[in-house]
Structure formats: structure tokens, C-alpha cells
XYZ file of N, CA, C and O in Angstrom:
428
model
N 0.820 -1.186 0.000
C 0.000 0.000 0.000
C 0.865 1.252 0.000
O 0.547 2.228 -0.667
N 1.980 1.220 0.725
C 2.875 2.382 0.757
C 3.411 2.676 -0.637
O 3.568 3.832 -1.009
N 3.661 1.631 -1.431
C 4.179 1.826 -2.781
C 3.178 2.559 -3.657
O 3.539 3.468 -4.402
N 1.914 2.173 -3.598
C 0.881 2.826 -4.419
C 0.709 4.282 -4.004
O 0.590 5.178 -4.852
N 0.709 4.554 -2.699
C 0.566 5.926 -2.220
C 1.780 6.757 -2.638
O 1.640 7.918 -3.032
N 2.959 6.170 -2.583
C 4.183 6.852 -2.999
C 4.113 7.177 -4.486
O 4.419 8.297 -4.898
N 3.690 6.234 -5.300
C 3.583 6.453 -6.740
C 2.634 7.613 -7.038
O 2.926 8.475 -7.868
N 1.509 7.639 -6.360
C 0.534 8.725 -6.561
C 1.144 10.068 -6.173
O 0.999 11.067 -6.872
N 1.869 10.117 -5.053
C 2.492 11.362 -4.616
C 3.549 11.837 -5.610
O 3.686 13.031 -5.864
N 4.293 10.904 -6.187
C 5.326 11.260 -7.167
C 4.691 11.922 -8.386
O 5.125 12.973 -8.845
N 3.654 11.309 -8.926
C 2.984 11.869 -10.111
C 2.439 13.260 -9.783
O 2.618 14.214 -10.552
N 1.790 13.408 -8.638
C 1.233 14.709 -8.251
C 2.333 15.747 -8.033
O 2.192 16.907 -8.436
N 3.435 15.349 -7.423
C 4.522 16.284 -7.155
C 5.197 16.736 -8.446
O 5.551 17.905 -8.589
N 5.364 15.840 -9.403
C 5.956 16.207 -10.693
C 5.046 17.195 -11.410
O 5.495 18.208 -11.945
N 3.751 16.922 -11.407
C 2.806 17.834 -12.061
C 2.825 19.209 -11.389
O 2.796 20.233 -12.061
N 2.897 19.243 -10.072
C 2.897 20.509 -9.338
C 4.198 21.281 -9.543
O 4.208 22.508 -9.476
N 5.293 20.584 -9.808
C 6.599 21.232 -9.940
C 6.807 21.887 -11.298
O 7.747 22.659 -11.467
N 5.944 21.600 -12.255
C 6.126 22.117 -13.611
C 5.095 23.184 -13.927
O 3.902 22.969 -13.733
N 5.556 24.313 -14.421
C 4.632 25.396 -14.748
C 3.621 24.980 -15.813
O 3.937 24.176 -16.693
N 2.444 25.534 -15.729
C 1.416 25.270 -16.725
C 1.908 25.740 -18.083
O 2.510 26.792 -18.212
N 1.668 24.945 -19.106
C 2.079 25.298 -20.453
C 3.471 24.813 -20.812
O 3.838 24.779 -21.977
N 4.268 24.441 -19.831
C 5.612 23.917 -20.087
C 5.531 22.421 -20.344
O 4.632 21.741 -19.871
N 6.501 21.914 -21.101
C 6.581 20.458 -21.271
C 6.805 19.839 -19.905
O 7.618 20.310 -19.117
N 6.078 18.796 -19.638
C 6.215 18.127 -18.342
C 7.013 16.839 -18.511
O 6.913 16.179 -19.530
N 7.745 16.494 -17.474
C 8.382 15.186 -17.507
C 7.300 14.110 -17.452
O 6.178 14.377 -17.022
N 7.635 12.930 -17.908
C 6.680 11.830 -17.804
C 7.112 10.917 -16.669
O 8.300 10.763 -16.385
N 6.126 10.332 -16.018
C 6.368 9.382 -14.939
C 5.638 8.097 -15.300
O 4.446 8.115 -15.581
N 6.377 7.004 -15.316
C 5.785 5.714 -15.648
C 6.119 4.714 -14.546
O 7.286 4.499 -14.235
N 5.082 4.146 -13.940
C 5.296 3.054 -12.992
C 5.336 1.801 -13.863
O 4.316 1.261 -14.249
N 6.546 1.387 -14.209
C 6.726 0.313 -15.177
C 6.492 -1.072 -14.619
O 6.117 -1.980 -15.359
N 6.701 -1.249 -13.327
C 6.502 -2.572 -12.730
C 6.290 -2.414 -11.232
O 6.853 -1.525 -10.602
N 5.462 -3.272 -10.693
C 5.216 -3.330 -9.262
C 5.145 -4.805 -8.898
O 4.292 -5.530 -9.407
N 6.091 -5.246 -8.076
C 6.168 -6.662 -7.708
C 6.105 -6.801 -6.193
O 6.709 -6.025 -5.471
N 5.397 -7.812 -5.725
C 5.359 -8.075 -4.299
C 4.384 -9.185 -3.977
O 3.388 -9.368 -4.673
N 4.681 -9.925 -2.957
C 3.770 -10.965 -2.503
C 3.882 -12.261 -3.275
O 4.553 -12.353 -4.298
N 3.192 -13.261 -2.736
C 3.213 -14.584 -3.340
C 1.822 -15.104 -3.657
O 1.676 -16.083 -4.362
N 0.794 -14.434 -3.109
C -0.596 -14.850 -3.342
C -1.502 -13.657 -3.050
O -1.140 -12.760 -2.283
N -2.700 -13.654 -3.648
C -3.603 -12.515 -3.460
C -4.047 -12.282 -2.013
O -4.352 -11.159 -1.639
N -4.065 -13.309 -1.209
C -4.573 -13.167 0.156
C -3.469 -13.095 1.206
O -3.721 -13.287 2.389
N -2.235 -12.806 0.771
C -1.106 -12.700 1.701
C -0.487 -11.313 1.552
O -0.099 -10.919 0.456
N -0.397 -10.583 2.656
C 0.242 -9.267 2.629
C 1.747 -9.490 2.480
O 2.352 -10.203 3.287
N 2.357 -8.904 1.455
C 3.789 -9.140 1.233
C 4.663 -8.461 2.282
O 4.308 -7.412 2.825
N 5.813 -9.075 2.553
C 6.795 -8.479 3.455
C 7.449 -7.264 2.820
O 7.826 -6.323 3.498
N 7.632 -7.331 1.503
C 8.233 -6.205 0.796
C 7.703 -6.164 -0.637
O 7.019 -7.083 -1.086
N 8.008 -5.096 -1.313
C 7.575 -4.916 -2.698
C 8.638 -4.104 -3.420
O 9.414 -3.377 -2.809
N 8.654 -4.243 -4.732
C 9.577 -3.502 -5.579
C 8.774 -2.759 -6.633
O 7.858 -3.335 -7.240
N 9.107 -1.506 -6.837
C 8.432 -0.707 -7.850
C 9.501 -0.061 -8.724
O 10.481 0.491 -8.210
N 9.321 -0.163 -10.036
C 10.233 0.479 -10.973
C 9.550 1.719 -11.536
O 8.477 1.633 -12.128
N 10.177 2.863 -11.317
C 9.640 4.146 -11.763
C 10.582 4.715 -12.818
O 11.792 4.802 -12.599
N 10.022 5.112 -13.945
C 10.788 5.745 -15.008
C 10.337 7.199 -15.096
O 9.159 7.469 -15.330
N 11.259 8.126 -14.859
C 10.957 9.550 -14.982
C 11.756 10.064 -16.172
O 12.985 10.012 -16.167
N 11.057 10.529 -17.194
C 11.706 11.134 -18.360
C 11.730 12.631 -18.133
O 10.697 13.282 -18.101
N 12.921 13.164 -17.945
C 13.071 14.559 -17.578
C 13.035 15.481 -18.798
O 13.128 15.028 -19.935
N 12.884 16.765 -18.524
C 12.877 17.816 -19.547
C 13.852 18.897 -19.082
O 14.265 18.891 -17.918
N 14.242 19.828 -19.968
C 15.275 20.797 -19.579
C 14.999 21.552 -18.277
O 15.920 21.759 -17.488
N 13.779 21.968 -18.002
C 13.512 22.730 -16.784
C 13.206 21.835 -15.577
O 12.943 22.335 -14.493
N 13.226 20.528 -15.756
C 13.030 19.563 -14.659
C 14.025 18.439 -14.903
O 13.704 17.421 -15.493
N 15.281 18.674 -14.492
C 16.357 17.743 -14.820
C 16.468 16.593 -13.821
O 15.663 16.462 -12.900
N 17.482 15.775 -14.014
C 17.661 14.580 -13.181
C 17.859 14.916 -11.707
O 17.336 14.211 -10.839
N 18.599 15.981 -11.432
C 18.819 16.354 -10.035
C 17.491 16.730 -9.374
O 17.238 16.358 -8.222
N 16.649 17.443 -10.100
C 15.342 17.822 -9.588
C 14.481 16.572 -9.359
O 13.824 16.426 -8.326
N 14.498 15.653 -10.331
C 13.716 14.417 -10.203
C 14.192 13.588 -9.014
O 13.385 13.090 -8.222
N 15.497 13.451 -8.865
C 16.052 12.671 -7.753
C 15.673 13.295 -6.415
O 15.253 12.594 -5.485
N 15.794 14.613 -6.309
C 15.452 15.308 -5.064
C 13.976 15.105 -4.726
O 13.622 14.877 -3.564
N 13.124 15.170 -5.737
C 11.694 14.980 -5.510
C 11.394 13.551 -5.056
O 10.645 13.338 -4.108
N 11.999 12.568 -5.727
C 11.788 11.166 -5.343
C 12.231 10.922 -3.904
O 11.551 10.234 -3.143
N 13.376 11.494 -3.535
C 13.881 11.307 -2.172
C 13.019 12.042 -1.148
O 12.746 11.514 -0.070
N 12.558 13.242 -1.479
C 11.754 14.024 -0.538
C 10.395 13.381 -0.280
O 9.862 13.470 0.825
N 9.843 12.726 -1.284
C 8.511 12.128 -1.149
C 8.534 10.720 -0.557
O 7.493 10.184 -0.199
N 9.710 10.118 -0.452
C 9.800 8.739 0.041
C 9.641 8.672 1.558
O 10.393 9.314 2.282
N 8.653 7.924 2.032
C 8.541 7.748 3.483
C 9.679 6.856 3.997
O 10.340 6.181 3.200
N 9.922 6.835 5.298
C 11.029 6.045 5.846
C 10.984 4.563 5.467
O 12.033 3.928 5.358
N 9.798 4.002 5.240
C 9.687 2.575 4.925
C 10.154 2.245 3.511
O 10.298 1.078 3.165
N 10.385 3.264 2.689
C 10.765 3.029 1.289
C 12.234 3.378 1.105
O 12.688 4.458 1.476
N 12.998 2.433 0.532
C 14.391 2.715 0.184
C 14.476 2.854 -1.333
O 13.780 2.160 -2.075
N 15.324 3.753 -1.779
C 15.447 4.047 -3.204
C 16.778 3.567 -3.752
O 17.804 3.668 -3.079
N 16.749 3.074 -4.975
C 17.955 2.752 -5.733
C 17.777 3.373 -7.109
O 16.732 3.189 -7.737
N 18.774 4.094 -7.574
C 18.706 4.710 -8.892
C 19.517 3.857 -9.853
O 20.715 3.700 -9.695
N 18.835 3.296 -10.841
C 19.452 2.336 -11.750
C 20.120 3.024 -12.937
O 21.206 2.656 -13.345
N 19.467 4.018 -13.483
C 19.951 4.672 -14.690
C 19.767 6.176 -14.549
O 18.710 6.636 -14.128
N 20.790 6.930 -14.876
C 20.737 8.381 -14.741
C 21.326 8.994 -16.010
O 22.531 9.168 -16.127
N 20.471 9.276 -16.973
C 20.914 9.817 -18.253
C 20.514 11.280 -18.380
O 19.504 11.704 -17.825
N 21.280 12.056 -19.140
C 20.934 13.471 -19.299
C 19.644 13.653 -20.104
O 19.206 12.755 -20.828
N 19.076 14.839 -19.973
C 17.865 15.201 -20.697
C 18.126 15.138 -22.197
O 19.176 15.564 -22.671
N 17.182 14.594 -22.930
C 17.234 14.608 -24.390
C 16.079 15.479 -24.855
O 14.932 15.255 -24.491
N 16.402 16.501 -25.615
C 15.375 17.415 -26.096
C 15.515 17.561 -27.610
O 16.606 17.795 -28.112
N 14.408 17.402 -28.300
C 14.401 17.508 -29.755
C 13.763 18.826 -30.155
O 12.679 19.164 -29.677
N 14.420 19.549 -31.026
C 13.894 20.818 -31.508
C 12.673 20.550 -32.395
O 12.781 19.884 -33.422
N 11.489 21.058 -32.018
C 10.282 20.801 -32.801
C 10.294 21.465 -34.172
O 9.462 21.170 -35.012
N 11.267 22.351 -34.411
C 11.351 23.013 -35.709
C 12.238 22.268 -36.697
O 12.333 22.650 -37.866
N 12.894 21.195 -36.256
C 13.665 20.354 -37.167
C 12.706 19.817 -38.227
O 11.603 19.377 -37.879
N 13.065 19.848 -39.514
C 12.117 19.470 -40.578
C 11.397 18.138 -40.357
O 10.171 18.067 -40.503
N 12.121 17.089 -40.019
C 11.468 15.786 -39.828
C 10.506 15.804 -38.643
O 9.422 15.232 -38.694
N 10.911 16.465 -37.553
C 10.060 16.541 -36.362
C 8.829 17.391 -36.659
O 7.705 17.035 -36.296
N 9.025 18.527 -37.334
C 7.902 19.393 -37.684
C 6.900 18.658 -38.563
O 5.681 18.778 -38.374
N 7.393 17.872 -39.494
C 6.508 17.082 -40.370
C 5.730 16.052 -39.567
O 4.515 15.887 -39.746
N 6.406 15.368 -38.656
C 5.736 14.362 -37.821
C 4.682 15.018 -36.934
O 3.566 14.488 -36.773
N 4.994 16.176 -36.361
C 4.034 16.880 -35.524
C 2.812 17.317 -36.336
O 1.675 17.241 -35.866
N 3.042 17.772 -37.558
C 1.928 18.187 -38.417
C 1.016 17.004 -38.723
O -0.206 17.128 -38.676
N 1.585 15.848 -38.995
C 0.798 14.638 -39.255
C -0.002 14.271 -38.007
O -1.205 13.982 -38.105
N 0.639 14.307 -36.843
C -0.058 13.980 -35.585
C -1.214 14.933 -35.334
O -2.301 14.513 -34.925
N -0.980 16.219 -35.565
C -2.050 17.195 -35.360
C -3.206 16.935 -36.317
O -4.378 17.073 -35.940
N -2.896 16.552 -37.541
C -3.939 16.247 -38.508
C -4.768 15.044 -38.102
O -5.985 15.006 -38.297
N -4.118 14.059 -37.503
C -4.812 12.835 -37.076
C -5.602 13.071 -35.790
O -6.746 12.639 -35.651
N -4.975 13.759 -34.823
C -5.599 13.908 -33.494
C -6.417 15.180 -33.355
O -7.243 15.271 -32.459
N -6.143 16.165 -34.209
C -6.835 17.443 -34.079
C -6.274 18.307 -32.959
O -6.827 19.340 -32.630
N -5.163 17.892 -32.372
C -4.544 18.660 -31.268
C -3.441 19.550 -31.786
O -2.733 19.282 -32.644
């Protein structure tokens, strides 16, 4: 239960940390493992969280947020720490892809 509450707090904290209208980082709870049967409360659980950062919300910011939101019962391990990748939307191929997406989605 602590894992699910932590995941919810992370998503809410990331959304609150980013200004409206700015690109937001993405948060994906990629896996949640724990227990051996539906009717047995597990001793421990593992959750894999993927945070894709953006220039104004970098890895240091993401790490600080994850650590600040973690209750004492949760220990953190950082598996991969890569720099922000940002693609210029005005690059011809990207602009073309965005135009196609807008035509399909209407967004």
C-alpha cells in the first residue's frame, strides 16, 4: 500500500513542480512486484519508476523529488541516470511528424 501511495504522490509532485504550459516530464510506474498470493500481505515490494526529464526539470530535480517524497519505509535505488534529451520541434522531420499527428488527433 505504501508503494501505491508513494507512486501517486510522485505523479502529483511532478505535475505541481512544472509550470502550466511547459513540457512536463513523464512518470511511468513500469513494474510493481510483491507478494506470493492474493490473500497474503507481502513483506516487501519492488516498484520500478521511469521519470523522463525535460530541460527545466532535470535529473537532479527528479532525484530530489523522489527522495523528498519517500517515506522512511521506502528505500530508493537509482538504476539509470541519463541526461535530458530534447528535440527541436522546428527540425524538418520533427515538424513534419508533428503536423501529421495534429492532422490525425486534431490537437
